mmCIF file of C-alpha atoms and ligand atoms in Angstrom:
data_model
loop_
_atom_site.group_PDB
_atom_site.id
_atom_site.type_symbol
_atom_site.label_atom_id
_atom_site.label_comp_id
_atom_site.label_asym_id
_atom_site.label_seq_id
_atom_site.Cartn_x
_atom_site.Cartn_y
_atom_site.Cartn_z
ATOM 1 C CA MET A 18 151.514 116.353 131.281
ATOM 2 C CA ASN A 19 147.913 117.207 130.810
ATOM 3 C CA ARG A 20 146.349 116.098 126.937
ATOM 4 C CA GLN A 21 146.357 119.181 125.866
ATOM 5 C CA ASP A 22 149.791 120.181 126.807
ATOM 6 C CA ILE A 23 150.628 116.701 124.792
ATOM 7 C CA TYR A 24 148.857 117.357 121.520
ATOM 8 C CA GLU A 25 150.412 120.799 121.379
ATOM 9 C CA GLU A 26 153.739 119.404 122.422
ATOM 10 C CA ALA A 27 153.588 116.927 119.566
ATOM 11 C CA LEU A 28 152.468 120.362 117.357
ATOM 12 C CA LEU A 29 155.548 121.776 118.360
ATOM 13 C CA LYS A 30 158.067 118.751 118.014
ATOM 14 C CA TRP A 31 156.663 117.712 114.537
ATOM 15 C CA GLY A 32 154.874 120.355 113.297
ATOM 16 C CA ALA A 33 151.116 121.323 111.729
ATOM 17 C CA GLU A 34 152.241 120.361 107.785
ATOM 18 C CA SER A 35 153.502 116.731 109.332
ATOM 19 C CA GLN A 36 150.215 116.157 111.554
ATOM 20 C CA ILE A 37 148.047 117.065 109.291
ATOM 21 C CA TYR A 38 150.127 114.131 106.720
ATOM 22 C CA MET A 39 149.844 111.788 110.140
ATOM 23 C CA LEU A 40 145.832 112.764 110.098
ATOM 24 C CA ILE A 41 145.150 111.515 106.608
ATOM 25 C CA GLU A 42 147.436 108.727 107.625
ATOM 26 C CA GLU A 43 145.376 107.240 110.211
ATOM 27 C CA MET A 44 142.267 108.015 108.698
ATOM 28 C CA ALA A 45 142.836 105.472 106.387
ATOM 29 C CA GLU A 46 144.251 103.186 108.561
ATOM 30 C CA LEU A 47 140.391 103.835 109.990
ATOM 31 C CA THR A 48 139.068 103.243 106.419
ATOM 32 C CA LYS A 49 140.874 99.910 105.885
ATOM 33 C CA ALA A 50 140.545 98.556 109.383
ATOM 34 C CA VAL A 51 137.211 99.404 109.047
ATOM 35 C CA CYS A 52 136.728 97.505 105.924
ATOM 36 C CA LYS A 53 138.535 94.766 106.895
ATOM 37 C CA TYR A 54 136.085 94.321 109.624
ATOM 38 C CA TYR A 55 133.310 93.322 107.975
ATOM 39 C CA ARG A 56 135.255 91.046 106.011
ATOM 40 C CA GLY A 57 135.950 89.352 108.979
ATOM 41 C CA LYS A 58 139.650 89.869 109.075
ATOM 42 C CA ARG A 59 140.044 92.489 111.528
ATOM 43 C CA THR A 60 138.793 92.096 114.989
ATOM 44 C CA GLN A 61 136.567 94.891 117.533
ATOM 45 C CA ASP A 62 139.751 95.882 119.129
ATOM 46 C CA ASP A 63 141.675 96.809 115.643
ATOM 47 C CA VAL A 64 138.750 99.322 115.211
ATOM 48 C CA LEU A 65 138.890 100.532 118.420
ATOM 49 C CA GLU A 66 142.849 101.337 118.340
ATOM 50 C CA GLU A 67 142.264 102.958 115.043
ATOM 51 C CA MET A 68 139.681 105.131 115.497
ATOM 52 C CA VAL A 69 141.462 105.909 118.823
ATOM 53 C CA ASP A 70 144.317 107.209 116.442
ATOM 54 C CA VAL A 71 142.293 109.439 114.647
ATOM 55 C CA GLU A 72 140.602 110.989 117.194
ATOM 56 C CA ILE A 73 144.230 111.872 118.680
ATOM 57 C CA MET A 74 145.111 113.227 115.542
ATOM 58 C CA ILE A 75 141.580 115.048 115.310
ATOM 59 C CA GLU A 76 142.341 116.697 118.665
ATOM 60 C CA GLN A 77 145.460 118.523 117.131
ATOM 61 C CA MET A 78 143.867 119.664 114.117
ATOM 62 C CA LYS A 79 141.690 121.259 116.722
ATOM 63 C CA ILE A 80 144.153 123.469 117.893
ATOM 64 C CA ILE A 81 145.440 124.047 114.251
ATOM 65 C CA PHE A 82 141.739 124.519 112.982
ATOM 66 C CA ASP A 83 139.554 125.664 115.221
ATOM 67 C CA TYR A 84 141.256 129.175 116.350
ATOM 68 C CA ASN A 85 138.108 130.787 116.856
ATOM 69 C CA GLY A 86 136.997 127.838 118.898
ATOM 70 C CA ARG A 87 133.803 126.917 116.635
ATOM 71 C CA PHE A 88 134.423 123.605 117.031
ATOM 72 C CA ASN A 89 131.955 123.167 120.162
ATOM 73 C CA GLU A 90 129.365 125.382 118.197
ATOM 74 C CA LEU A 91 129.369 123.814 114.833
ATOM 75 C CA LYS A 92 129.112 120.177 116.879
ATOM 76 C CA LYS A 93 126.275 120.926 118.812
ATOM 77 C CA LYS A 94 124.357 122.824 115.594
ATOM 78 C CA LYS A 95 124.760 119.188 113.746
ATOM 79 C CA LEU A 96 123.714 117.251 116.857
ATOM 80 C CA LYS A 97 120.691 119.610 116.884
ATOM 81 C CA ARG A 98 120.063 119.008 113.395
ATOM 82 C CA LEU A 99 120.808 114.682 113.646
ATOM 83 C CA HIS A 100 118.222 115.076 116.958
ATOM 84 C CA ASN A 101 115.810 116.761 114.159
ATOM 85 C CA MET A 102 116.233 113.914 111.431
ATOM 86 C CA LEU A 103 115.256 111.185 113.674
ATOM 87 C CA LEU A 104 112.526 112.977 114.780
ATOM 88 C CA GLY A 105 111.330 113.530 111.337
ATOM 89 C CA ARG A 106 111.587 117.169 111.533
ATOM 90 C CA GLU A 107 113.868 117.456 109.026
HETATM 91 MG MG1 LIG B 212 147.070 104.138 113.254
#
């Protein structure tokens, strides 16, 4: 089973609404880990673990929300804008 199959299987098993709430929960856990990291109460590994959880949920969100395949196009556009900002063009 490849990654995409696993994401699709998770959505089939628990449903889109449940996975959207799981995304919110995982984002909150990442927020908390980052905040605590800066207070010396979490390690870099703790933050990384929460980043992975969020990324796994984001991949499932792409299946739900990116039905017209615009994610990569928007990401490219936003990265180009960031690059321009770094170059002082925006
Ligand atoms: Mg988590």
